[in-house]
mmCIF file of C-alpha atoms in Angstrom:
data_model
loop_
_atom_site.group_PDB
_atom_site.id
_atom_site.type_symbol
_atom_site.label_atom_id
_atom_site.label_comp_id
_atom_site.label_asym_id
_atom_site.label_seq_id
_atom_site.Cartn_x
_atom_site.Cartn_y
_atom_site.Cartn_z
ATOM 1 C CA MET A 1 9.680 9.035 6.745
ATOM 2 C CA GLY A 2 10.471 11.127 9.768
ATOM 3 C CA ASP A 3 11.728 10.305 13.336
ATOM 4 C CA PHE A 4 9.914 7.317 14.799
ATOM 5 C CA ASN A 5 12.266 6.526 17.498
ATOM 6 C CA ALA A 6 10.759 5.032 20.858
ATOM 7 C CA VAL A 7 13.815 6.039 22.931
ATOM 8 C CA ALA A 8 15.407 9.341 23.035
ATOM 9 C CA PRO A 9 19.344 9.587 22.497
ATOM 10 C CA GLY A 10 21.322 9.129 25.753
ATOM 11 C CA THR A 11 18.526 7.312 27.491
ATOM 12 C CA ASP A 12 19.488 4.640 30.188
ATOM 13 C CA LEU A 13 18.071 1.680 28.379
ATOM 14 C CA SER A 14 17.930 -0.456 31.316
ATOM 15 C CA GLY A 15 16.255 2.070 33.565
ATOM 16 C CA TYR A 16 13.801 3.026 30.962
ATOM 17 C CA ALA A 17 12.920 -0.717 30.222
ATOM 18 C CA ARG A 18 11.989 -1.084 33.879
ATOM 19 C CA GLU A 19 9.764 2.034 33.909
ATOM 20 C CA LEU A 20 7.914 0.882 30.811
ATOM 21 C CA ILE A 21 7.415 -2.654 32.177
ATOM 22 C CA ARG A 22 5.873 -1.061 35.392
ATOM 23 C CA MET A 23 3.711 1.263 33.186
ATOM 24 C CA HIS A 24 2.432 -1.646 31.080
ATOM 25 C CA ASP A 25 1.552 -3.830 34.164
ATOM 26 C CA ALA A 26 -0.275 -0.689 35.785
ATOM 27 C CA VAL A 27 -2.150 0.645 32.716
ATOM 28 C CA ILE A 28 -3.310 -2.778 31.330
ATOM 29 C CA GLY A 29 -4.233 -3.852 34.776
ATOM 30 C CA GLY A 30 -6.393 -0.794 35.211
ATOM 31 C CA GLY A 31 -4.153 0.916 37.783
ATOM 32 C CA GLN A 32 -2.408 4.240 37.803
ATOM 33 C CA SER A 33 0.979 5.085 36.462
ATOM 34 C CA PRO A 34 3.020 8.341 36.289
ATOM 35 C CA LEU A 35 4.229 7.239 32.947
ATOM 36 C CA ARG A 36 1.739 7.014 30.210
ATOM 37 C CA PRO A 37 1.958 5.051 26.918
ATOM 38 C CA ARG A 38 2.563 6.902 23.680
ATOM 39 C CA PRO A 39 -0.668 7.525 21.780
ATOM 40 C CA LEU A 40 0.369 4.899 19.117
ATOM 41 C CA VAL A 41 1.065 2.300 21.884
ATOM 42 C CA ALA A 42 -2.233 3.059 23.656
ATOM 43 C CA ARG A 43 -4.144 2.541 20.615
ATOM 44 C CA SER A 44 -2.609 -0.680 19.837
ATOM 45 C CA TRP A 45 -3.038 -2.053 23.333
ATOM 46 C CA SER A 46 -6.748 -1.192 23.182
ATOM 47 C CA ARG A 47 -6.933 -3.128 19.756
ATOM 48 C CA ALA A 48 -5.080 -6.109 21.360
ATOM 49 C CA MET A 49 -7.404 -6.286 24.295
ATOM 50 C CA ALA A 50 -10.438 -5.915 22.052
ATOM 51 C CA ALA A 51 -9.089 -8.981 20.113
ATOM 52 C CA GLY A 52 -9.256 -10.961 23.288
ATOM 53 C CA LEU A 53 -5.432 -11.190 23.773
ATOM 54 C CA THR A 54 -3.991 -11.342 27.339
ATOM 55 C CA PRO A 55 -0.591 -9.928 28.105
ATOM 56 C CA ASP A 56 0.701 -12.753 30.373
ATOM 57 C CA ARG A 57 0.675 -15.591 27.970
ATOM 58 C CA ILE A 58 1.811 -16.320 24.377
ATOM 59 C CA GLY A 59 -1.164 -16.293 22.117
ATOM 60 C CA ALA A 60 -1.502 -19.153 19.509
ATOM 61 C CA ARG A 61 1.049 -18.767 16.657
ATOM 62 C CA ALA A 62 -0.383 -19.767 13.306
ATOM 63 C CA THR A 63 2.469 -20.794 10.911
ATOM 64 C CA LEU A 64 2.267 -21.708 7.321
ATOM 65 C CA SER A 65 3.657 -24.692 5.646
ATOM 66 C CA PRO A 66 7.163 -24.620 4.058
ATOM 67 C CA ASP A 67 5.406 -24.923 0.545
ATOM 68 C CA GLU A 68 3.247 -22.011 1.276
ATOM 69 C CA ILE A 69 6.125 -19.817 2.472
ATOM 70 C CA GLU A 70 8.080 -20.560 -0.817
ATOM 71 C CA ARG A 71 4.970 -19.831 -2.847
ATOM 72 C CA ARG A 72 4.576 -16.512 -1.226
ATOM 73 C CA ARG A 73 8.220 -15.741 -1.511
ATOM 74 C CA ARG A 74 8.032 -16.466 -5.344
ATOM 75 C CA GLU A 75 4.892 -14.303 -5.799
ATOM 76 C CA SER A 76 6.283 -11.367 -3.685
ATOM 77 C CA ALA A 77 7.578 -8.360 -5.508
ATOM 78 C CA LEU A 78 10.107 -8.095 -2.636
ATOM 79 C CA SER A 79 11.839 -11.284 -3.666
ATOM 80 C CA SER A 80 13.660 -9.304 -6.403
ATOM 81 C CA VAL A 81 15.125 -6.744 -3.785
ATOM 82 C CA ILE A 82 15.625 -9.085 -0.844
ATOM 83 C CA ASP A 83 19.418 -9.457 -1.560
ATOM 84 C CA GLU A 84 19.750 -5.658 -1.641
ATOM 85 C CA LEU A 85 17.923 -5.364 1.728
ATOM 86 C CA THR A 86 20.080 -7.972 3.336
ATOM 87 C CA GLN A 87 23.367 -6.281 2.117
ATOM 88 C CA ALA A 88 22.116 -2.910 3.456
ATOM 89 C CA VAL A 89 22.099 -4.219 7.039
ATOM 90 C CA SER A 90 24.840 -6.899 6.619
ATOM 91 C CA SER A 91 27.350 -4.752 8.670
ATOM 92 C CA LEU A 92 25.032 -5.068 11.706
ATOM 93 C CA ALA A 93 22.941 -8.166 11.221
ATOM 94 C CA ASP A 94 25.916 -10.482 10.908
ATOM 95 C CA THR A 95 26.829 -13.715 12.647
ATOM 96 C CA SER A 96 28.163 -11.922 15.545
ATOM 97 C CA SER A 97 25.443 -9.318 16.240
ATOM 98 C CA GLN A 98 22.274 -9.488 18.103
ATOM 99 C CA LEU A 99 20.182 -7.874 15.415
ATOM 100 C CA MET A 100 17.778 -9.712 13.094
ATOM 101 C CA LEU A 101 16.330 -8.510 9.849
ATOM 102 C CA VAL A 102 12.712 -9.795 9.125
ATOM 103 C CA VAL A 103 10.696 -9.050 5.955
ATOM 104 C CA THR A 104 6.979 -9.898 5.792
ATOM 105 C CA ASP A 105 4.316 -9.722 3.068
ATOM 106 C CA ALA A 106 1.458 -7.310 2.968
ATOM 107 C CA GLU A 107 -0.496 -9.742 5.302
ATOM 108 C CA GLY A 108 2.233 -9.758 7.973
ATOM 109 C CA VAL A 109 3.443 -13.130 7.282
ATOM 110 C CA VAL A 110 7.123 -13.545 8.027
ATOM 111 C CA LEU A 111 8.845 -14.614 4.701
ATOM 112 C CA TRP A 112 12.548 -13.844 5.255
ATOM 113 C CA ARG A 113 14.583 -13.681 8.407
ATOM 114 C CA TYR A 114 18.263 -13.061 8.801
ATOM 115 C CA GLY A 115 20.673 -12.733 11.646
ATOM 116 C CA SER A 116 22.828 -14.703 14.048
ATOM 117 C CA ALA A 117 21.821 -18.114 15.258
ATOM 118 C CA LYS A 118 21.730 -16.937 18.750
ATOM 119 C CA VAL A 119 19.197 -14.089 18.083
ATOM 120 C CA ARG A 120 17.091 -16.330 15.832
ATOM 121 C CA HIS A 121 16.985 -19.099 18.548
ATOM 122 C CA ARG A 122 15.698 -16.417 20.944
ATOM 123 C CA ALA A 123 13.013 -15.401 18.300
ATOM 124 C CA ASP A 124 12.072 -18.999 17.907
ATOM 125 C CA SER A 125 10.964 -19.203 21.503
ATOM 126 C CA LEU A 126 8.352 -16.464 20.738
ATOM 127 C CA GLY A 127 7.180 -18.036 17.537
ATOM 128 C CA PHE A 128 8.829 -15.199 15.570
ATOM 129 C CA ARG A 129 9.860 -17.311 12.605
ATOM 130 C CA GLU A 130 9.253 -17.790 8.909
ATOM 131 C CA GLY A 131 5.680 -18.546 7.999
ATOM 132 C CA ALA A 132 4.243 -16.869 11.225
ATOM 133 C CA TRP A 133 1.443 -14.341 11.040
ATOM 134 C CA TRP A 134 2.895 -11.500 12.928
ATOM 135 C CA THR A 135 -0.066 -9.108 13.001
ATOM 136 C CA GLU A 136 -1.614 -7.296 16.044
ATOM 137 C CA ASP A 137 -4.573 -9.588 16.327
ATOM 138 C CA ALA A 138 -2.229 -12.696 16.417
ATOM 139 C CA VAL A 139 0.675 -11.488 18.699
ATOM 140 C CA GLY A 140 -0.426 -8.088 20.110
ATOM 141 C CA THR A 141 1.392 -4.756 19.924
ATOM 142 C CA ASN A 142 4.519 -5.257 17.748
ATOM 143 C CA ALA A 143 6.270 -3.122 15.309
ATOM 144 C CA ILE A 144 5.360 -5.283 12.242
ATOM 145 C CA GLY A 145 1.650 -5.588 13.050
ATOM 146 C CA THR A 146 1.291 -2.082 14.454
ATOM 147 C CA ALA A 147 2.973 -0.584 11.229
ATOM 148 C CA LEU A 148 0.546 -2.661 9.155
ATOM 149 C CA THR A 149 -2.372 -1.302 11.274
ATOM 150 C CA GLU A 150 -1.184 2.219 11.484
ATOM 151 C CA ALA A 151 0.113 2.345 8.014
ATOM 152 C CA SER A 152 3.239 4.054 9.143
ATOM 153 C CA PRO A 153 6.853 3.395 10.525
ATOM 154 C CA VAL A 154 6.895 2.023 14.219
ATOM 155 C CA GLN A 155 9.530 1.556 16.760
ATOM 156 C CA LEU A 156 8.708 -0.248 19.994
ATOM 157 C CA PHE A 157 10.787 -0.727 23.058
ATOM 158 C CA SER A 158 10.480 -3.288 25.835
ATOM 159 C CA GLY A 159 7.289 -2.822 27.813
ATOM 160 C CA GLU A 160 5.506 -1.104 24.920
ATOM 161 C CA HIS A 161 4.885 -4.476 23.568
ATOM 162 C CA PHE A 162 1.536 -5.880 24.637
ATOM 163 C CA GLU A 163 2.855 -9.362 25.451
ATOM 164 C CA GLN A 164 5.103 -9.682 28.486
ATOM 165 C CA PHE A 165 7.191 -12.176 26.585
ATOM 166 C CA GLN A 166 8.252 -9.602 24.143
ATOM 167 C CA HIS A 167 9.333 -7.109 26.677
ATOM 168 C CA PRO A 168 12.986 -8.198 26.515
ATOM 169 C CA TRP A 169 12.918 -7.052 22.800
ATOM 170 C CA TYR A 170 12.816 -3.902 20.726
ATOM 171 C CA CYS A 171 11.645 -3.846 17.053
ATOM 172 C CA THR A 172 11.652 -1.251 14.445
ATOM 173 C CA ALA A 173 9.521 -1.655 11.319
ATOM 174 C CA ALA A 174 8.418 0.431 8.233
ATOM 175 C CA PRO A 175 6.061 -0.380 5.227
ATOM 176 C CA ILE A 176 7.423 -0.904 1.786
ATOM 177 C CA HIS A 177 5.174 0.177 -0.980
ATOM 178 C CA ASP A 178 5.183 -0.435 -4.806
ATOM 179 C CA PRO A 179 6.629 2.943 -6.177
ATOM 180 C CA ARG A 180 4.370 2.781 -9.215
ATOM 181 C CA THR A 181 0.908 2.222 -7.496
ATOM 182 C CA GLY A 182 1.474 2.967 -3.820
ATOM 183 C CA GLU A 183 0.320 -0.621 -3.023
ATOM 184 C CA LEU A 184 1.768 -2.036 0.260
ATOM 185 C CA LEU A 185 4.159 -4.868 -0.590
ATOM 186 C CA GLY A 186 5.208 -5.890 3.055
ATOM 187 C CA ILE A 187 7.108 -4.613 5.978
ATOM 188 C CA VAL A 188 10.891 -4.559 6.686
ATOM 189 C CA ASP A 189 11.762 -4.891 10.491
ATOM 190 C CA LEU A 190 14.987 -4.936 12.577
ATOM 191 C CA SER A 191 14.685 -6.619 15.951
ATOM 192 C CA GLY A 192 16.978 -7.501 18.898
ATOM 193 C CA PRO A 193 17.433 -7.623 22.597
ATOM 194 C CA ALA A 194 15.976 -4.381 24.023
ATOM 195 C CA LEU A 195 19.257 -3.459 25.845
ATOM 196 C CA THR A 196 21.164 -3.460 22.521
ATOM 197 C CA LEU A 197 19.032 -0.787 20.846
ATOM 198 C CA HIS A 198 21.150 1.529 18.890
ATOM 199 C CA PRO A 199 19.969 5.099 17.811
ATOM 200 C CA ALA A 200 20.998 4.239 14.084
ATOM 201 C CA VAL A 201 18.488 1.457 13.784
ATOM 202 C CA THR A 202 15.609 3.771 12.722
ATOM 203 C CA ALA A 203 17.820 5.427 10.114
ATOM 204 C CA LEU A 204 18.961 1.796 8.912
ATOM 205 C CA VAL A 205 15.223 0.801 8.504
ATOM 206 C CA ALA A 206 14.380 3.911 6.673
ATOM 207 C CA THR A 207 17.341 3.582 4.461
ATOM 208 C CA GLY A 208 16.364 -0.132 3.697
ATOM 209 C CA VAL A 209 12.888 0.891 2.689
ATOM 210 C CA ARG A 210 14.085 3.744 0.244
ATOM 211 C CA LEU A 211 16.591 1.244 -1.124
ATOM 212 C CA ALA A 212 13.999 -1.417 -1.754
ATOM 213 C CA GLU A 213 11.496 1.143 -3.318
ATOM 214 C CA SER A 214 14.121 2.744 -5.581
ATOM 215 C CA GLN A 215 15.385 -0.633 -6.739
ATOM 216 C CA LEU A 216 11.848 -1.696 -7.581
ATOM 217 C CA TRP A 217 11.505 1.440 -9.608
ATOM 218 C CA ARG A 218 14.686 0.814 -11.478
ATOM 219 C CA GLN A 219 13.600 -2.618 -12.342
ATOM 220 C CA HIS A 220 10.207 -1.137 -13.651
ATOM 221 C CA GLU A 221 12.179 1.197 -15.842
ATOM 222 C CA GLY A 222 14.281 -1.479 -17.044
ATOM 223 C CA ARG A 223 11.377 -3.644 -18.117
ATOM 224 C CA LEU A 224 9.880 -0.687 -20.072
ATOM 225 C CA ALA A 225 13.187 0.051 -21.706
ATOM 226 C CA ARG A 226 13.469 -3.667 -22.872
ATOM 227 C CA LEU A 227 9.950 -3.426 -24.189
ATOM 228 C CA ARG A 228 10.872 -0.250 -26.124
ATOM 229 C CA SER A 229 13.959 -1.949 -27.552
ATOM 230 C CA ALA A 230 12.111 -5.170 -28.522
ATOM 231 C CA ALA A 231 9.353 -3.046 -30.094
ATOM 232 C CA GLY A 232 11.793 -0.644 -32.006
ATOM 233 C CA PRO A 233 10.937 -1.983 -35.553
ATOM 234 C CA ALA A 234 7.246 -1.712 -34.945
ATOM 235 C CA LEU A 235 7.595 1.800 -33.568
ATOM 236 C CA ALA A 236 9.916 2.877 -36.472
ATOM 237 C CA ALA A 237 7.170 2.049 -38.895
ATOM 238 C CA LEU A 238 4.532 4.146 -37.326
ATOM 239 C CA THR A 239 3.291 7.330 -38.926
ATOM 240 C CA GLY A 240 0.536 8.446 -36.392
ATOM 241 C CA PRO A 241 -0.151 8.680 -32.651
ATOM 242 C CA ALA A 242 0.371 5.415 -30.701
ATOM 243 C CA VAL A 243 1.074 4.075 -27.233
ATOM 244 C CA LEU A 244 3.396 1.225 -26.239
ATOM 245 C CA VAL A 245 2.370 -0.304 -22.779
ATOM 246 C CA ASP A 246 3.463 -3.333 -20.856
ATOM 247 C CA GLU A 247 1.120 -6.069 -19.705
ATOM 248 C CA HIS A 248 0.031 -3.794 -16.782
ATOM 249 C CA GLY A 249 -0.854 -0.774 -18.843
ATOM 250 C CA TRP A 250 2.330 1.350 -17.867
ATOM 251 C CA VAL A 251 3.319 3.398 -20.980
ATOM 252 C CA ALA A 252 6.851 2.621 -22.281
ATOM 253 C CA HIS A 253 6.559 4.961 -25.225
ATOM 254 C CA ALA A 254 3.854 7.409 -26.402
ATOM 255 C CA MET A 255 3.548 9.284 -29.657
ATOM 256 C CA GLY A 256 0.971 12.007 -30.113
ATOM 257 C CA ILE A 257 -0.248 12.061 -26.524
ATOM 258 C CA THR A 258 1.079 12.338 -22.951
ATOM 259 C CA ALA A 259 0.131 9.387 -20.602
ATOM 260 C CA SER A 260 1.817 7.207 -17.974
ATOM 261 C CA ARG A 261 -0.798 4.448 -17.771
ATOM 262 C CA VAL A 262 -3.819 3.350 -19.746
ATOM 263 C CA ALA A 263 -6.263 0.496 -19.107
ATOM 264 C CA VAL A 264 -4.886 -2.866 -19.660
ATOM 265 C CA PRO A 265 -5.960 -4.023 -23.262
ATOM 266 C CA ARG A 266 -8.021 -7.211 -23.523
ATOM 267 C CA ALA A 267 -8.778 -9.313 -26.445
ATOM 268 C CA ASP A 268 -12.500 -9.434 -25.508
ATOM 269 C CA ARG A 269 -13.325 -5.705 -25.547
ATOM 270 C CA ALA A 270 -12.390 -2.562 -27.375
ATOM 271 C CA ILE A 271 -10.039 -0.070 -25.670
ATOM 272 C CA THR A 272 -10.628 3.618 -25.352
ATOM 273 C CA VAL A 273 -7.611 5.938 -24.658
ATOM 274 C CA PRO A 274 -8.140 9.672 -23.795
ATOM 275 C CA GLY A 275 -6.506 11.562 -26.597
ATOM 276 C CA LEU A 276 -6.717 8.755 -29.060
ATOM 277 C CA GLY A 277 -10.323 7.694 -28.811
ATOM 278 C CA GLN A 278 -11.365 4.208 -30.015
ATOM 279 C CA CYS A 279 -8.178 2.009 -30.440
ATOM 280 C CA VAL A 280 -6.990 -1.313 -31.670
ATOM 281 C CA ALA A 281 -4.384 -3.213 -29.584
ATOM 282 C CA GLU A 282 -1.725 -5.491 -30.989
ATOM 283 C CA GLN A 283 -0.124 -7.829 -28.550
ATOM 284 C CA LEU A 284 3.643 -8.006 -28.490
ATOM 285 C CA ALA A 285 6.056 -9.868 -26.386
ATOM 286 C CA GLY A 286 5.687 -8.260 -23.059
ATOM 287 C CA GLY A 287 3.201 -5.667 -23.910
ATOM 288 C CA TRP A 288 0.692 -3.907 -26.356
ATOM 289 C CA LEU A 289 1.008 -1.594 -29.304
ATOM 290 C CA ILE A 290 -2.157 0.654 -29.092
ATOM 291 C CA ARG A 291 -3.241 2.699 -32.082
ATOM 292 C CA PRO A 292 -6.389 4.827 -32.900
ATOM 293 C CA ASP A 293 -9.068 2.885 -34.750
ATOM 294 C CA THR A 294 -11.001 6.107 -35.830
ATOM 295 C CA GLY A 295 -10.718 9.748 -35.817
ATOM 296 C CA ALA A 296 -12.632 10.174 -32.682
ATOM 297 C CA ARG A 297 -10.616 11.698 -29.774
ATOM 298 C CA VAL A 298 -13.451 12.175 -27.213
ATOM 299 C CA VAL A 299 -14.003 9.410 -24.494
ATOM 300 C CA ARG A 300 -17.759 9.368 -23.190
ATOM 301 C CA LEU A 301 -18.065 7.925 -19.749
ATOM 302 C CA GLU A 302 -21.412 7.116 -17.977
ATOM 303 C CA LEU A 303 -21.158 6.518 -14.223
ATOM 304 C CA ASP A 304 -24.338 4.680 -13.311
ATOM 305 C CA LEU A 305 -25.355 4.975 -9.692
ATOM 306 C CA SER A 306 -28.889 3.697 -9.992
ATOM 307 C CA GLY A 307 -27.768 0.439 -8.649
ATOM 308 C CA PRO A 308 -24.455 -1.160 -7.755
ATOM 309 C CA PRO A 309 -21.775 1.313 -9.258
ATOM 310 C CA ALA A 310 -20.875 0.584 -12.825
ATOM 311 C CA VAL A 311 -19.319 2.573 -15.778
ATOM 312 C CA ARG A 312 -19.916 2.497 -19.434
ATOM 313 C CA VAL A 313 -17.194 3.616 -21.889
ATOM 314 C CA TYR A 314 -18.043 4.881 -25.407
ATOM 315 C CA GLY A 315 -15.751 5.590 -28.263
ATOM 316 C CA ALA A 316 -16.539 6.427 -31.801
ATOM 317 C CA GLU A 317 -18.666 3.311 -32.606
ATOM 318 C CA THR A 318 -18.638 0.754 -29.845
ATOM 319 C CA GLY A 319 -18.443 0.734 -26.034
ATOM 320 C CA TRP A 320 -17.998 -1.518 -22.969
ATOM 321 C CA GLY A 321 -19.082 -1.574 -19.506
ATOM 322 C CA SER A 322 -17.554 -2.662 -16.144
ATOM 323 C CA PRO A 323 -18.594 -2.813 -12.541
ATOM 324 C CA LEU A 324 -16.788 -0.352 -10.099
ATOM 325 C CA SER A 325 -15.955 -0.494 -6.519
ATOM 326 C CA ALA A 326 -17.961 1.967 -4.358
ATOM 327 C CA ARG A 327 -14.412 3.834 -3.699
ATOM 328 C CA HIS A 328 -13.718 4.200 -7.406
ATOM 329 C CA ALA A 329 -17.208 5.516 -8.022
ATOM 330 C CA GLU A 330 -16.710 7.996 -5.170
ATOM 331 C CA ILE A 331 -13.538 9.265 -6.792
ATOM 332 C CA LEU A 332 -15.101 9.704 -10.249
ATOM 333 C CA LEU A 333 -18.102 11.510 -8.641
ATOM 334 C CA LEU A 334 -15.746 13.848 -6.633
ATOM 335 C CA LEU A 335 -13.462 14.713 -9.533
ATOM 336 C CA HIS A 336 -16.790 15.290 -11.746
ATOM 337 C CA LEU A 337 -18.128 17.767 -9.146
ATOM 338 C CA ARG A 338 -14.927 19.635 -8.310
ATOM 339 C CA ASN A 339 -12.414 21.140 -10.850
ATOM 340 C CA GLY A 340 -9.218 19.631 -9.738
ATOM 341 C CA MET A 341 -8.213 18.088 -6.275
ATOM 342 C CA THR A 342 -4.858 17.738 -4.903
ATOM 343 C CA VAL A 343 -3.887 14.441 -3.372
ATOM 344 C CA HIS A 344 -4.478 15.787 0.250
ATOM 345 C CA GLN A 345 -7.886 17.348 -0.810
ATOM 346 C CA LEU A 346 -8.973 14.177 -2.162
ATOM 347 C CA SER A 347 -7.753 12.289 0.905
ATOM 348 C CA ASN A 348 -9.947 14.788 2.983
ATOM 349 C CA ALA A 349 -13.015 14.109 0.763
ATOM 350 C CA LEU A 350 -12.615 10.213 0.870
ATOM 351 C CA PHE A 351 -11.250 9.851 4.431
ATOM 352 C CA GLY A 352 -11.952 12.876 6.367
ATOM 353 C CA ASP A 353 -8.246 13.789 6.887
ATOM 354 C CA PRO A 354 -5.236 14.599 4.639
ATOM 355 C CA ASP A 355 -3.178 11.686 6.006
ATOM 356 C CA HIS A 356 -4.161 9.027 3.612
ATOM 357 C CA ALA A 357 -2.185 10.177 0.552
ATOM 358 C CA VAL A 358 -0.623 6.682 -0.090
ATOM 359 C CA ALA A 359 -4.028 5.068 -0.137
ATOM 360 C CA VAL A 360 -5.391 7.858 -2.387
ATOM 361 C CA ARG A 361 -2.652 7.298 -4.885
ATOM 362 C CA ALA A 362 -3.057 3.552 -4.742
ATOM 363 C CA GLU A 363 -6.804 3.757 -5.369
ATOM 364 C CA VAL A 364 -6.346 6.098 -8.339
ATOM 365 C CA SER A 365 -3.919 3.786 -9.749
ATOM 366 C CA ARG A 366 -6.277 0.984 -9.571
ATOM 367 C CA LEU A 367 -8.937 3.055 -11.190
ATOM 368 C CA ARG A 368 -6.623 3.884 -14.030
ATOM 369 C CA ARG A 369 -5.995 0.066 -14.341
ATOM 370 C CA VAL A 370 -9.676 -0.318 -15.067
ATOM 371 C CA LEU A 371 -10.525 2.693 -17.153
ATOM 372 C CA GLY A 372 -7.152 3.924 -18.471
ATOM 373 C CA ALA A 373 -5.818 7.490 -18.230
ATOM 374 C CA VAL A 374 -9.247 9.117 -17.596
ATOM 375 C CA VAL A 375 -7.846 10.720 -14.465
ATOM 376 C CA ALA A 376 -5.027 13.403 -14.871
ATOM 377 C CA SER A 377 -2.605 14.281 -12.165
ATOM 378 C CA ARG A 378 -1.236 17.307 -10.307
ATOM 379 C CA PRO A 379 -4.033 18.101 -9.491
ATOM 380 C CA TYR A 380 -6.228 15.117 -9.839
ATOM 381 C CA ARG A 381 -9.067 15.884 -12.415
ATOM 382 C CA LEU A 382 -10.859 14.191 -15.406
ATOM 383 C CA ALA A 383 -8.835 14.325 -18.500
ATOM 384 C CA GLU A 384 -9.730 17.072 -20.884
ATOM 385 C CA SER A 385 -10.908 14.496 -23.506
ATOM 386 C CA VAL A 386 -13.275 12.795 -20.975
ATOM 387 C CA ARG A 387 -16.965 13.588 -20.960
ATOM 388 C CA LEU A 388 -18.687 12.163 -17.834
ATOM 389 C CA THR A 389 -22.320 11.872 -17.294
ATOM 390 C CA ILE A 390 -24.045 10.475 -14.141
ATOM 391 C CA GLU A 391 -27.021 8.159 -14.025
ATOM 392 C CA LEU A 392 -28.923 8.453 -10.716
ATOM 393 C CA GLY A 393 -31.894 6.334 -11.629
ATOM 394 C CA ASN A 394 -35.372 7.817 -10.432
ATOM 395 C CA THR A 395 -34.075 11.095 -9.254
ATOM 396 C CA ASP A 396 -31.824 14.189 -10.650
ATOM 397 C CA ARG A 397 -30.516 15.047 -7.270
ATOM 398 C CA LEU A 398 -27.402 13.659 -5.664
ATOM 399 C CA ALA A 399 -28.942 14.055 -2.107
ATOM 400 C CA ASP A 400 -31.725 11.581 -3.056
ATOM 401 C CA CYS A 401 -29.441 9.039 -4.651
ATOM 402 C CA ASP A 402 -29.094 5.769 -2.561
ATOM 403 C CA PHE A 403 -25.377 5.539 -3.408
ATOM 404 C CA VAL A 404 -24.623 8.999 -2.189
ATOM 405 C CA ARG A 405 -26.741 8.670 1.018
ATOM 406 C CA HIS A 406 -24.887 5.487 1.961
ATOM 407 C CA ALA A 407 -21.384 6.734 0.857
ATOM 408 C CA THR A 408 -18.522 6.693 3.305
ATOM 409 C CA ALA A 409 -16.755 9.674 1.719
ATOM 410 C CA PRO A 410 -17.189 12.787 3.814
ATOM 411 C CA GLY A 411 -16.715 15.017 0.844
ATOM 412 C CA LEU A 412 -19.784 13.551 -0.913
ATOM 413 C CA ARG A 413 -22.017 14.516 1.821
ATOM 414 C CA ALA A 414 -20.951 18.143 1.578
ATOM 415 C CA LEU A 415 -21.579 18.185 -2.243
ATOM 416 C CA SER A 416 -24.788 16.014 -2.132
ATOM 417 C CA GLU A 417 -27.237 18.871 -2.356
ATOM 418 C CA ARG A 418 -26.002 19.757 -5.930
ATOM 419 C CA SER A 419 -28.370 18.632 -8.724
ATOM 420 C CA LEU A 420 -26.988 17.202 -12.009
#
């Protein structure tokens, strides 16, 4: 996760806070200052001003109802690890400290808040309470909202906050992701009075994130183990290749092929699994048992770019189709045109830089949820059993295809002169 401290060890916190406040007033007011904001802070201030926020007053705080807060808590994957998170910081965020633990959902809504009554009362005066939207466009530069926007850990100290009313605070936040898919689940934050900032806070936040993500992974493995145990009699009776998956397509047990995830079986369409071909799926408690329906092992995909992106999947005898997002169509096209891409190469091709690895993994995971294990990993490539063809409509050149000409992925523009 790296070092994201806003204050160097040994810094005089009181003096540095005064310097930052003077810098804040000068820079945002259009004046000169010998001290310049960090690039991350400067970007956030620019976004806050573009959103119409002003630093000298507290913006409107939208707060959800108690029923909506409880609903979001129940539906959050973080509800299963919140106890571990609170225990990880209980030695500091206790009734006598001035440190507060805050956990939000992926939209920046505060769902849980722990700390002494004194520090929570001070947070209440800022609207920093359960149910509040703590995003940049709502409250300006803050560690939670800025971590969401920058997709990285953030620590802010005193005058680095956009709102003057937040200058007496420090805040340290980092994103928590689903370890299976890379999907953002929320933000964990430690906040408190600025002059109480301790150098260990960033390490504590990083430890909390690692703890939460490792616990989520253990829970995932536990669910797969329980599914394998429950399906034991059915698995023992098998004599050929098969795949046991949970309700999200994650493989609990595989015979005859290697796969970590397949398309989620549905009762209204056939399923095609690379390496198995056309399959039948039998629903079990908590998952599906998938077995070959024919001897065919080749999966034929047709990526249709003649209109809105779509894909058609063909097995031995039947097929099915599904619309695709533009991003998923770009991924399939890039992997079709290039023989293997690392996560950083695919990030460069999709976003123009190698720094979006988490987003790439999440998109590939979502694509696999739709199509199954058509994309192999390390490097990313189309699985050996997949045969992909492209339908461009009235042209046979990528450069003349409307989808490619309007694509946002820089890598497609570099390859668009290639004819199919």
